[in-house]
Amino acid sequence: MFLSLSGIRKQFGDHVAVHSFDLDAAEGEFVSFLGPSGCGKTTTLRMIAGFELPDAGSIRIAGEEIGRVPANRRNVGMVFQSYALFPNMSVADNIAFGLKMRKVPAAERKARVAELLELIHLPQSGGKYPYELSGGMQQRVALARALAIRPRVLLLDEPLSALDAKIRLSLRQEIRAIQRQLGITTVYVTHDQEEALSLSDRIVVMSQGRIEQTGTPSEIYNAPATEFVARFVGTLNLLPATVTDAASGRVRIAGRELRAASAVEAPSGSSATVALRPEAIVIGDGGSEANRLDGSVSDVTFLGSIVRIRVRVEGVDAVVALDTFNNPHEAPPRIGDHLRLAFPPEALLVLPHAPDAGPVAGDESLAPA
Amino acid sequence: MTAAVTAPRRRRRWGSPWAWLIFLLGVSYFVIPLIATIEFSLRAAYKDPVTGEFIRPSLAAYELVLKDPKFVGGLLTSFRIALITIAVSLLLLVPTAYWVRLKVPRARPVVELITLMPFVIPPVVLVFGLIRIYAPPPLAFLNSTFGTEAVLVGAYVVLSFPYMYRAVDTGLSTIDLRTLTEAAQSLGAGWPRVLWSVIFPNLRGALLSGAFLTLAIVMGEYTIASFMGTKTFGPYLSLLGQNKAYEPAAGSIISFAITWAAMFAIVIIGRANRGRTQPAGAP
Ligand SMILES: Nc1ncnc2c1ncn2[C@@H]1O[C@H](COP(=O)(O)OP(=O)(O)OP(=O)(O)O)[C@@H](O)[C@H]1O
Ligand SMILES: [Mg+2]
């Protein structure tokens, strides 16, 4: 493995910011750290960069242990949320800074700067100063500056958070394109699930200094390992349930027996949380194998091609959101309408119950973006 | 618009009459002695070499002062010592203030208190301490001119602490110290490089104001210099005051003019470089 963290731990006073962090990233892989504020993403990234020393564990790049190597000798590129361009230097000087530190001859430096300005689509801006550039441009320069030294690993800490939505989207694609083109191993920190899902080869979902799940975007999205992941990735409806028959994957919700596609890990009789993907739910009776729930419409949101309907499920204090395609010949249901919802067993995920789980479905933050 | 609406607006624009009164009082407090000194310095009579007549007002006092090699020498010595003091003070305080902010922010109040020591310990006490230590062997630095000047620079560096530290610290507070440092480090810069290439250049304005205050202090310092017997500007002016009437006034005005010139030079240098530094508040 190219970048390998094992058993990394970091404590500030008596607060453990990162518990025991393991990650193996292949060369050229794009890995995201995803999690809520304060979960330890930045701290982990800073340990890779060398700005914090881990209390335990080892960090290796290409087999070489770098846990105790000073930051300025790690050859790791870093991009910050606040851009952190040197205000006293021109764009070209910013990009050339790392090369100067490496005593690269002036002519070579100039050529490399020109090459990078080309790469970030700012070929004419070498003579400008950071304050003359927009935020998006500054961040591209910061990216070029980090890449100029041909780092072994590129680290980005919420690089798009300070930008407005439109630029965020285009720059995100640009970052990914450049990363693919250079084949550089990249760790990207974000608290935006959409960003992580769309960019990454692999996502590490973190919570309170621990890894909740590591997997590809589709694994994280389709098969969340824990309730936290299901909740945070945020596209799932969560319902409280009781496991009735673990072996055959049967659970009870609001007095109805529902079936999952496979056996349930939790023991029979225990309580669990059931996750439903909004795009798997249909209105009506569904097929003969389908699970069914009844409820009344609590909200209808017209989103253009998609209409999102929220349904309060009878017998449980939970709201289920489902997406239907807009049909110009048919009016969407109205608030208060009674609906029957159906979904196949494969769409039903049973998650081990977390006792401290807060409100389940119907939570705004859980709605698909 | 009614008068009731416009009146408060106008007042806000021009300030209240009381504010103006106090402002004018303040200005007169500084300007009247200055004008009086100028007027007095012009009373020295100029003796026409042809007619033998005495002419006043004249610039005779200025001519005498400027022709006096001791005046020019004192001024140059003070200026030289001031420049060395500024350099030493910057080299000492910029890394210190930087390190304290970055690594031991909890120690900031302590360091701040230490830099205020010159306000607590009067120069007379300081100079007696210095003479006690550096006059007798084994540390008899005060026996040589070079040694004396070195001790004097040391004392002035201490005197400059309150102004210089505050200027530097304020300057540091306007830049994102930690992130800029880390950006430079990740690009391969060691501590000296970070300080020299990233921190110093972005503190230009703050360093200039600290340097100016230090210059002003050193140029006018009397107590320490006179007890140590160095021939700087302050003791010279005082000596002049004991023996002559009009010349000390002229000397004061000249030194005042030089100080102001230095201040304007700093403002102009600061302006010229403004385009190269980030405006405050930019991300
Ligand atoms: N230098 C420090 N001293 C003390 N505590 C710290 C320090 N750095 C981080 N922490 C704490 O460690 C925890 C993790 O912080 P970290 O910055 O890694 O979170 P994060 O996941 O990056 O969050 P965010 O999305 O807000 O940036 C937080 O509780 C934070 O308060
Ligand atoms: Mg962070």
XYZ file of C-alpha atoms and ligand atoms in Angstrom:
684
model
C 0.000 0.000 0.000
C 1.258 3.451 -0.911
C -0.115 5.480 1.981
C -0.690 3.502 5.098
C -1.852 4.687 8.513
C -2.127 2.165 11.279
C -3.346 2.644 14.820
C -3.017 6.425 14.655
C -4.106 8.122 17.834
C -4.136 11.735 18.915
C -5.137 13.231 22.209
C -5.462 16.906 23.172
C -5.383 17.170 26.964
C -7.828 14.505 28.031
C -9.886 14.750 24.853
C -9.128 12.003 22.358
C -9.500 13.585 18.920
C -8.557 10.472 16.925
C -8.881 7.032 18.472
C -7.332 4.324 16.371
C -7.214 5.193 12.749
C -6.288 2.709 10.026
C -6.148 3.430 6.335
C -4.472 1.844 3.364
C -4.577 3.839 0.166
C -3.222 2.594 -3.133
C -1.038 4.803 -5.313
C -3.220 7.207 -7.275
C -6.262 6.590 -5.117
C -8.624 9.413 -4.118
C -9.733 8.906 -0.507
C -12.145 11.207 1.325
C -12.575 11.657 5.059
C -16.245 12.380 5.641
C -17.809 13.256 8.949
C -19.459 15.950 11.032
C -17.611 18.892 12.590
C -15.141 17.902 15.285
C -14.916 14.223 14.334
C -11.155 14.391 13.828
C -10.823 14.675 10.042
C -8.504 17.650 10.111
C -6.455 16.226 12.972
C -5.856 13.021 11.016
C -4.918 14.977 7.909
C -2.551 17.185 9.903
C -0.820 14.093 11.222
C -0.210 12.918 7.656
C 1.113 16.388 6.808
C 3.349 16.459 9.888
C 1.732 19.423 11.652
C 0.686 17.204 14.551
C 2.619 14.249 15.904
C 0.550 11.131 16.543
C 0.587 9.824 20.125
C 0.639 6.270 18.800
C 0.629 4.376 15.540
C 2.586 4.642 12.346
C 2.289 6.559 9.085
C 4.037 5.183 6.009
C 4.389 6.524 2.516
C 5.706 3.981 0.023
C 6.866 1.845 2.927
C 8.862 4.611 4.580
C 7.884 5.497 8.142
C 7.295 9.269 8.267
C 5.497 9.644 11.618
C 8.445 11.561 13.113
C 9.751 13.271 9.975
C 9.336 17.088 10.189
C 6.589 18.538 7.979
C 9.035 20.308 5.694
C 10.775 17.056 4.757
C 7.739 14.917 4.049
C 7.157 16.030 0.494
C 3.428 16.121 1.035
C 1.296 18.793 -0.645
C -1.366 20.571 1.357
C -4.335 22.709 0.308
C -6.154 24.678 3.004
C -9.716 25.885 3.289
C -8.485 29.484 3.575
C -6.180 29.127 0.505
C -3.216 30.390 2.570
C -1.446 31.981 -0.379
C 1.513 34.131 0.632
C 0.085 37.665 0.319
C 3.480 39.233 -0.307
C 4.239 37.082 -3.337
C 2.871 37.043 -6.865
C 1.000 34.009 -8.143
C 4.122 32.786 -9.923
C 6.245 33.258 -6.804
C 3.690 31.401 -4.727
C 3.806 28.448 -7.097
C 7.599 28.605 -7.278
C 8.059 28.757 -3.497
C 8.408 25.019 -2.948
C 10.751 24.721 -5.901
C 12.938 27.480 -4.475
C 13.104 25.623 -1.176
C 14.346 22.633 -3.174
C 16.955 24.801 -4.917
C 15.541 24.079 -8.351
C 17.401 26.254 -10.924
C 15.539 29.398 -12.026
C 14.983 28.347 -15.644
C 13.497 25.012 -14.634
C 11.379 26.762 -12.027
C 9.963 29.134 -14.598
C 9.050 26.308 -16.934
C 7.359 24.372 -14.152
C 5.366 27.436 -13.042
C 4.171 27.992 -16.616
C 3.195 24.336 -16.857
C 1.154 24.539 -13.654
C -0.526 27.821 -14.608
C -1.608 26.026 -17.753
C -2.887 23.088 -15.731
C -5.120 25.316 -13.574
C -6.278 27.343 -16.585
C -4.752 30.614 -15.395
C -1.892 30.979 -17.883
C -1.924 34.807 -17.819
C -2.091 35.312 -14.069
C 1.504 34.644 -13.005
C 2.213 38.304 -12.287
C -0.903 38.964 -10.253
C -1.084 39.104 -6.488
C -3.422 36.876 -4.482
C -5.746 39.709 -3.454
C -6.391 40.457 -7.125
C -7.909 37.008 -7.633
C -11.321 35.584 -6.800
C -11.614 32.865 -4.168
C -11.903 30.124 -6.758
C -8.814 31.371 -8.580
C -6.874 31.637 -5.331
C -7.720 28.057 -4.480
C -6.573 26.898 -7.909
C -3.288 28.706 -7.365
C -3.003 27.041 -3.957
C -3.536 23.690 -5.665
C -0.868 24.488 -8.238
C 1.514 25.564 -5.472
C 0.986 22.265 -3.660
C 1.431 20.262 -6.863
C 4.530 22.133 -8.033
C 6.807 20.134 -5.768
C 5.482 16.844 -7.160
C 4.362 15.704 -3.719
C 4.000 12.024 -2.957
C 0.598 12.635 -1.408
C -1.812 15.529 -1.874
C -3.888 16.571 1.131
C -6.899 18.857 0.886
C -8.760 20.140 3.953
C -12.251 21.283 2.950
C -10.787 23.185 0.002
C -14.158 24.247 -1.365
C -15.944 25.263 1.836
C -15.170 28.947 1.492
C -16.473 29.159 -2.089
C -19.978 29.700 -3.376
C -22.057 26.837 -4.709
C -21.467 27.221 -8.425
C -17.691 27.519 -8.185
C -17.661 24.702 -5.662
C -19.155 22.376 -8.241
C -16.882 23.310 -11.135
C -13.721 23.409 -9.034
C -14.515 20.042 -7.547
C -14.621 18.517 -11.010
C -11.432 20.319 -11.908
C -9.641 18.989 -8.832
C -10.700 15.449 -9.676
C -9.659 15.818 -13.326
C -6.212 17.123 -12.346
C -5.846 14.369 -9.765
C -6.635 11.697 -12.370
C -4.333 13.287 -14.900
C -1.394 13.333 -12.478
C -2.314 10.051 -10.807
C -1.496 11.538 -7.412
C -2.549 9.805 -4.201
C -5.011 12.174 -2.563
C -6.715 12.554 0.793
C -9.667 14.920 0.756
C -11.406 16.137 3.897
C -15.034 17.209 3.700
C -18.222 17.272 5.707
C -20.312 17.358 2.524
C -21.544 13.869 1.651
C -22.333 14.786 -1.936
C -18.779 16.021 -2.445
C -17.364 12.818 -0.992
C -19.682 10.547 -2.975
C -19.033 12.248 -6.287
C -15.248 12.615 -5.977
C -13.861 9.636 -4.172
C -12.563 6.229 -5.024
C -13.034 5.451 -1.365
C -14.663 7.196 1.573
C -13.758 6.960 5.249
C -16.792 7.953 7.310
C -15.731 9.226 10.732
C -17.538 10.042 13.924
C -16.108 11.181 17.263
C -12.553 10.283 16.346
C -13.393 6.794 15.098
C -13.876 5.229 11.690
C -17.478 4.190 11.162
C -16.997 2.678 7.740
C -14.486 2.626 4.914
C -15.743 1.806 1.457
C -16.462 2.890 -2.083
C -19.158 5.550 -2.534
C -21.608 2.882 -3.637
C -20.829 0.686 -0.616
C -21.263 3.636 1.726
C -24.474 4.701 0.045
C -26.081 1.327 -0.560
C -24.824 -0.647 2.378
C -24.119 1.628 5.334
C -22.442 -0.397 8.052
C -23.841 1.547 10.969
C -26.784 3.713 11.762
C -24.462 6.687 11.962
C -23.335 6.182 8.382
C -26.901 5.732 7.183
C -27.861 8.879 9.033
C -24.892 10.951 7.926
C -24.775 9.926 4.305
C -28.284 11.096 4.659
C -30.280 9.625 1.838
C -32.000 6.939 3.849
C -35.258 6.807 5.738
C -34.785 5.335 9.187
C -37.546 3.534 11.092
C -37.520 1.886 14.519
C -38.190 -1.866 14.320
C -38.121 -5.062 16.338
C -36.315 -8.138 15.024
C -38.797 -11.037 15.004
C -36.796 -13.719 13.207
C -33.125 -12.986 12.692
C -32.332 -16.026 10.539
C -34.951 -15.348 7.883
C -34.511 -11.571 8.109
C -37.927 -10.650 9.490
C -38.641 -7.448 11.432
C -41.809 -5.810 12.719
C -42.672 -2.158 12.156
C -45.995 -0.749 13.385
C -47.489 -4.193 13.742
C -46.550 -5.265 10.219
C -44.145 -8.074 9.429
C -41.503 -6.976 6.913
C -38.858 -9.019 5.180
C -35.225 -8.194 4.404
C -33.341 -9.926 1.608
C -30.876 -11.615 3.984
C -30.468 -12.676 7.602
C -30.302 -9.981 10.284
C -27.230 -9.750 12.511
C -29.083 -8.578 15.595
C -30.698 -11.320 17.744
C -34.423 -12.027 17.529
C -36.451 -9.903 19.903
C -33.959 -7.011 19.934
C -34.765 -3.604 18.619
C -33.135 -2.389 15.443
C -33.257 0.464 12.957
C -34.492 -0.151 9.461
C -33.175 1.936 6.607
C -35.097 2.475 3.367
C -33.770 4.160 0.269
C -36.225 6.759 -1.074
C -35.785 5.736 -4.697
C -36.792 2.112 -3.906
C -40.212 3.015 -2.508
C -43.244 3.023 -4.790
C -46.836 4.069 -4.211
C -49.288 1.176 -4.362
C -49.173 -2.524 -3.561
C -45.951 -3.341 -5.436
C -45.091 -6.926 -6.419
C -46.160 -10.078 -4.586
C -42.902 -10.170 -2.568
C -43.069 -6.498 -1.607
C -43.115 -5.109 1.923
C -45.914 -2.646 2.571
C -46.543 0.247 4.931
C -49.544 2.575 5.244
C -49.506 6.258 6.068
C -50.749 9.716 5.292
C -49.022 12.368 3.220
C -47.442 15.054 5.377
C -45.590 17.052 2.733
C -45.152 17.226 -1.044
C -42.162 18.992 -2.592
C -42.007 19.636 -6.301
C -38.341 19.515 -7.392
C -38.744 19.628 -11.166
C -38.226 16.210 -12.648
C -38.670 14.657 -9.229
C -41.476 15.021 -6.719
C -40.545 14.222 -3.140
C -43.363 13.002 -0.963
C -43.188 12.616 2.793
C -45.456 10.112 4.374
C -46.179 9.773 8.086
C -46.228 6.033 8.721
C -49.205 4.797 10.722
C -48.387 3.416 14.139
C -44.829 4.811 14.368
C -43.622 8.279 14.979
C -41.667 8.404 11.725
C -41.853 10.075 8.364
C -40.679 8.320 5.211
C -39.559 10.303 2.194
C -39.910 8.883 -1.285
C -39.093 10.237 -4.700
C -41.397 9.858 -7.697
C -40.829 11.147 -11.199
C -42.941 14.065 -12.224
C -45.862 13.017 -14.413
C -47.510 15.943 -16.253
C -50.746 13.973 -16.716
C -51.233 13.114 -13.100
C -51.521 15.420 -10.110
C -49.227 14.573 -7.184
C -50.906 13.382 -3.967
C -52.173 16.022 -1.582
C -51.328 16.519 2.074
C -53.528 14.268 4.192
C -54.073 11.657 1.458
C -53.809 8.065 2.591
C -51.152 6.126 0.736
C -49.875 2.599 0.668
C -46.109 2.328 0.162
C -44.327 -0.747 -1.153
C -40.654 -1.675 -1.428
C -38.769 -4.890 -2.266
C -36.916 -6.870 0.455
C -33.558 -5.804 -1.062
C -34.357 -2.167 -0.269
C -34.757 -2.901 3.428
C -31.548 -2.637 5.464
C -31.494 -3.661 9.101
C -28.908 -1.753 11.140
C -27.772 -2.746 14.632
C -29.508 -0.470 17.072
C -27.535 2.369 18.560
C -29.079 3.149 21.950
C -28.202 6.835 21.773
C -29.897 7.289 18.415
C -31.850 10.502 18.265
C -34.968 11.203 16.218
C -35.122 8.808 13.330
C -36.990 9.431 10.098
C -38.510 12.741 9.168
C -35.442 14.589 10.360
C -34.745 17.315 7.801
C -31.038 16.585 7.784
C -31.747 13.059 6.629
C -33.617 14.062 3.533
C -31.841 13.329 0.270
C -30.216 16.423 -1.131
C -36.193 65.929 4.670
C -36.918 67.787 7.910
C -34.401 69.637 9.995
C -34.846 67.137 12.801
C -33.539 64.416 10.552
C -30.655 66.339 9.037
C -29.311 67.848 12.252
C -28.045 64.647 13.904
C -26.579 63.545 10.622
C -24.604 66.754 10.278
C -23.432 66.493 13.842
C -22.190 62.985 13.274
C -20.309 64.157 10.228
C -18.548 67.078 11.830
C -18.427 65.892 15.426
C -19.797 67.751 18.415
C -18.469 71.218 19.309
C -17.051 69.802 22.531
C -14.978 67.295 20.609
C -13.607 70.131 18.535
C -12.815 72.218 21.572
C -10.888 69.390 23.189
C -9.141 68.658 19.931
C -8.047 72.282 19.591
C -6.847 72.351 23.203
C -4.811 69.246 22.511
C -3.352 70.715 19.363
C -2.399 73.965 21.099
C -0.712 72.006 23.863
C 1.706 70.643 21.290
C 1.842 73.479 18.804
C 2.312 76.513 21.081
C 5.610 75.306 22.634
C 6.792 74.381 19.176
C 6.048 77.827 17.802
C 7.612 79.426 20.876
C 10.760 77.383 20.404
C 10.985 78.329 16.760
C 10.444 81.946 17.568
C 13.099 81.849 20.293
C 15.593 80.070 18.060
C 15.260 82.898 15.530
C 16.193 85.571 18.096
C 19.887 84.930 17.792
C 21.362 87.942 16.003
C 23.261 87.681 12.786
C 26.233 89.997 12.550
C 26.623 91.348 9.076
C 30.307 90.865 8.228
C 30.384 94.034 6.105
C 28.438 96.584 8.106
C 28.901 94.979 11.510
C 25.168 95.379 12.095
C 23.124 92.907 14.085
C 20.114 91.502 12.289
C 17.211 89.662 13.924
C 15.350 87.475 13.466
C 17.965 85.311 11.791
C 19.052 81.737 11.280
C 22.344 82.382 13.044
C 21.615 79.848 15.780
C 20.942 77.175 13.175
C 24.125 78.005 11.353
C 26.158 77.711 14.540
C 24.572 74.422 15.506
C 24.959 72.866 12.082
C 28.567 73.998 11.872
C 29.378 72.414 15.214
C 31.049 69.063 14.490
C 29.866 67.797 17.901
C 26.254 68.302 16.846
C 26.660 66.393 13.590
C 28.748 63.743 15.328
C 26.193 63.305 18.091
C 23.392 63.087 15.616
C 25.206 60.490 13.526
C 26.178 58.442 16.572
C 22.581 58.446 17.792
C 21.342 57.511 14.358
C 23.814 54.654 14.058
C 22.927 53.328 17.507
C 19.229 53.665 16.687
C 19.589 51.581 13.528
C 21.520 48.864 15.344
C 18.937 48.926 18.142
C 16.096 48.526 15.634
C 17.827 45.602 13.932
C 18.575 43.799 17.202
C 15.126 44.498 18.573
C 13.421 43.126 15.441
C 15.605 40.045 15.296
C 14.836 39.372 18.945
C 11.157 40.240 19.106
C 9.726 39.024 15.798
C 10.733 35.398 16.352
C 9.720 35.656 20.022
C 6.275 37.120 19.399
C 5.784 34.668 16.528
C 6.753 31.675 18.592
C 4.636 32.731 21.545
C 1.572 33.199 19.351
C 2.083 29.944 17.537
C 3.347 27.549 20.182
C 2.724 28.915 23.661
C -0.242 31.292 23.416
C -0.821 30.810 27.125
C 2.475 32.555 27.860
C 1.424 35.703 26.041
C 0.385 37.686 29.117
C 3.701 36.840 30.792
C 5.751 37.941 27.798
C 3.645 41.061 27.506
C 4.343 41.863 31.138
C 8.080 41.390 30.644
C 8.064 43.788 27.711
C 6.430 46.389 29.960
C 9.380 46.337 32.394
C 10.904 49.569 31.033
C 7.811 51.371 32.314
C 8.320 49.957 35.782
C 12.090 50.316 36.052
C 13.181 53.930 35.459
C 16.169 54.436 33.132
C 18.226 55.817 36.045
C 17.900 52.528 37.883
C 18.640 50.580 34.738
C 21.783 52.565 33.986
C 23.157 52.194 37.511
C 22.619 48.468 37.287
C 24.405 48.373 33.962
C 27.330 50.426 35.236
C 27.670 48.186 38.293
C 27.894 45.091 36.175
C 29.770 46.253 33.107
C 32.247 48.791 34.527
C 34.331 46.617 36.900
C 36.147 43.467 35.777
C 35.547 40.763 34.680
C 32.922 42.314 32.402
C 34.514 45.728 31.955
C 32.847 46.487 28.657
C 32.435 50.160 29.507
C 36.209 50.690 29.219
C 36.059 50.696 25.431
C 33.934 52.771 23.061
C 32.747 49.675 21.273
C 31.842 47.934 24.537
C 29.997 51.008 25.773
C 27.987 51.277 22.607
C 27.159 47.591 22.776
C 25.845 47.973 26.329
C 23.960 51.090 25.261
C 22.338 49.208 22.382
C 21.361 46.496 24.853
C 19.744 49.071 27.120
C 17.908 50.712 24.212
C 16.644 47.374 22.980
C 15.086 46.917 26.409
C 13.633 50.429 26.283
C 12.118 49.657 22.879
C 10.399 46.479 24.108
C 6.967 47.936 24.953
C 6.622 49.661 21.593
C 8.284 47.114 19.382
C 6.611 44.068 20.903
C 3.185 45.629 20.652
C 3.729 46.700 17.060
C 4.971 43.239 16.074
C 2.238 41.439 17.977
C -0.474 43.586 16.403
C 1.040 42.917 12.994
C 1.026 39.190 13.653
C -2.625 39.308 14.648
C -3.573 40.559 11.181
C -2.231 37.532 9.298
C -3.244 33.883 9.454
C -0.009 32.922 11.108
C -0.596 29.233 11.603
C -1.889 28.432 8.151
C 0.744 30.503 6.362
C 3.435 28.812 8.434
C 2.079 25.372 7.687
C 1.701 26.133 3.992
C 5.343 27.185 3.866
C 6.452 24.159 5.874
C 4.616 21.705 3.671
C 6.427 23.269 0.713
C 9.755 22.495 2.340
C 10.614 25.650 4.316
C 12.370 25.335 7.677
C 11.803 27.796 10.545
C 14.341 30.441 9.443
C 12.892 30.418 5.930
C 9.328 30.704 7.199
C 10.278 33.727 9.291
C 12.349 35.411 6.640
C 10.279 34.758 3.503
C 6.750 34.619 4.829
C 6.411 36.305 8.217
C 8.753 39.322 7.953
C 7.476 40.536 4.556
C 3.877 40.403 5.692
C 4.616 42.470 8.790
C 6.097 45.394 6.867
C 3.701 48.042 8.155
C 3.889 46.907 11.759
C 7.674 46.628 11.687
C 7.981 50.130 10.232
C 5.894 51.669 12.974
C 7.831 49.772 15.643
C 11.067 50.900 14.037
C 9.916 54.501 13.952
C 8.996 54.539 17.625
C 12.349 53.012 18.492
C 14.122 55.596 16.370
C 12.292 58.385 18.163
C 13.161 56.982 21.587
C 16.837 56.468 20.835
C 17.296 59.828 19.127
C 15.970 61.684 22.158
C 17.314 59.458 24.951
C 19.328 61.336 27.536
C 19.611 59.610 30.917
C 21.346 56.374 30.013
C 23.585 57.895 27.369
C 24.805 60.660 29.625
C 25.562 58.369 32.578
C 27.521 56.080 30.304
C 29.374 59.033 28.843
C 28.581 58.347 25.205
C 28.546 61.285 22.851
C 25.054 60.903 21.487
C 22.581 63.576 20.564
C 20.654 63.792 23.844
C 23.606 64.638 26.123
C 24.957 67.032 23.527
C 21.724 68.973 23.419
C 21.568 69.114 27.182
C 25.146 70.393 27.362
C 24.297 73.009 24.798
C 21.342 74.061 26.924
C 23.594 74.723 29.905
C 25.959 77.019 27.991
C 23.999 78.744 25.278
C 20.723 80.547 24.863
C 19.387 80.193 21.350
C 21.300 77.209 20.030
C 19.509 74.508 22.049
C 16.208 75.746 20.630
C 17.607 75.530 17.114
C 19.001 72.054 17.849
C 15.635 70.902 19.136
C 13.880 72.168 16.047
C 16.412 70.442 13.797
C 16.025 67.147 15.600
C 12.266 67.565 15.488
C 12.432 68.109 11.732
C 14.634 65.059 11.284
C 12.232 62.895 13.289
C 9.286 64.041 11.216
C 11.202 63.469 8.022
C 11.915 59.933 9.190
C 8.226 59.411 9.923
C 7.178 60.619 6.489
C 9.822 58.429 4.902
C 8.276 55.463 6.691
C 4.774 56.392 5.600
C 5.942 56.736 2.011
C 7.830 53.436 2.063
C 4.734 51.802 3.555
C 2.531 53.290 0.822
C 4.854 52.223 -1.958
C 4.628 48.632 -0.816
C 0.960 48.572 -0.049
C 0.062 47.091 -3.422
C 2.058 44.037 -2.572
C 0.395 43.129 0.679
C -3.032 41.775 1.337
C -5.624 44.304 2.433
C -6.793 43.652 5.970
C -9.839 41.423 6.175
C -9.272 39.605 2.889
C -9.392 35.830 3.224
N -4.815 21.933 18.779
C -5.880 21.433 19.417
N -5.979 21.537 20.756
C -7.051 21.025 21.410
N -8.063 20.381 20.826
C -8.033 20.243 19.502
C -6.946 20.758 18.725
N -7.177 20.462 17.430
C -8.349 19.808 17.393
N -8.870 19.665 18.633
C -10.111 18.969 18.974
O -10.097 17.712 18.356
C -11.357 17.394 17.817
C -11.245 17.081 16.351
O -10.916 18.253 15.669
P -10.741 18.332 14.106
O -10.292 19.709 13.779
O -9.861 17.226 13.658
O -12.211 18.101 13.594
P -12.766 18.139 12.116
O -13.339 16.800 11.861
O -11.742 18.623 11.173
O -13.944 19.175 12.239
P -14.358 20.395 11.301
O -15.288 19.838 10.278
O -15.042 21.319 12.235
O -13.121 20.968 10.705
C -12.257 18.564 18.113
O -13.028 18.249 19.245
C -11.313 19.688 18.411
O -11.867 20.563 19.341
Mg -11.517 20.364 9.967
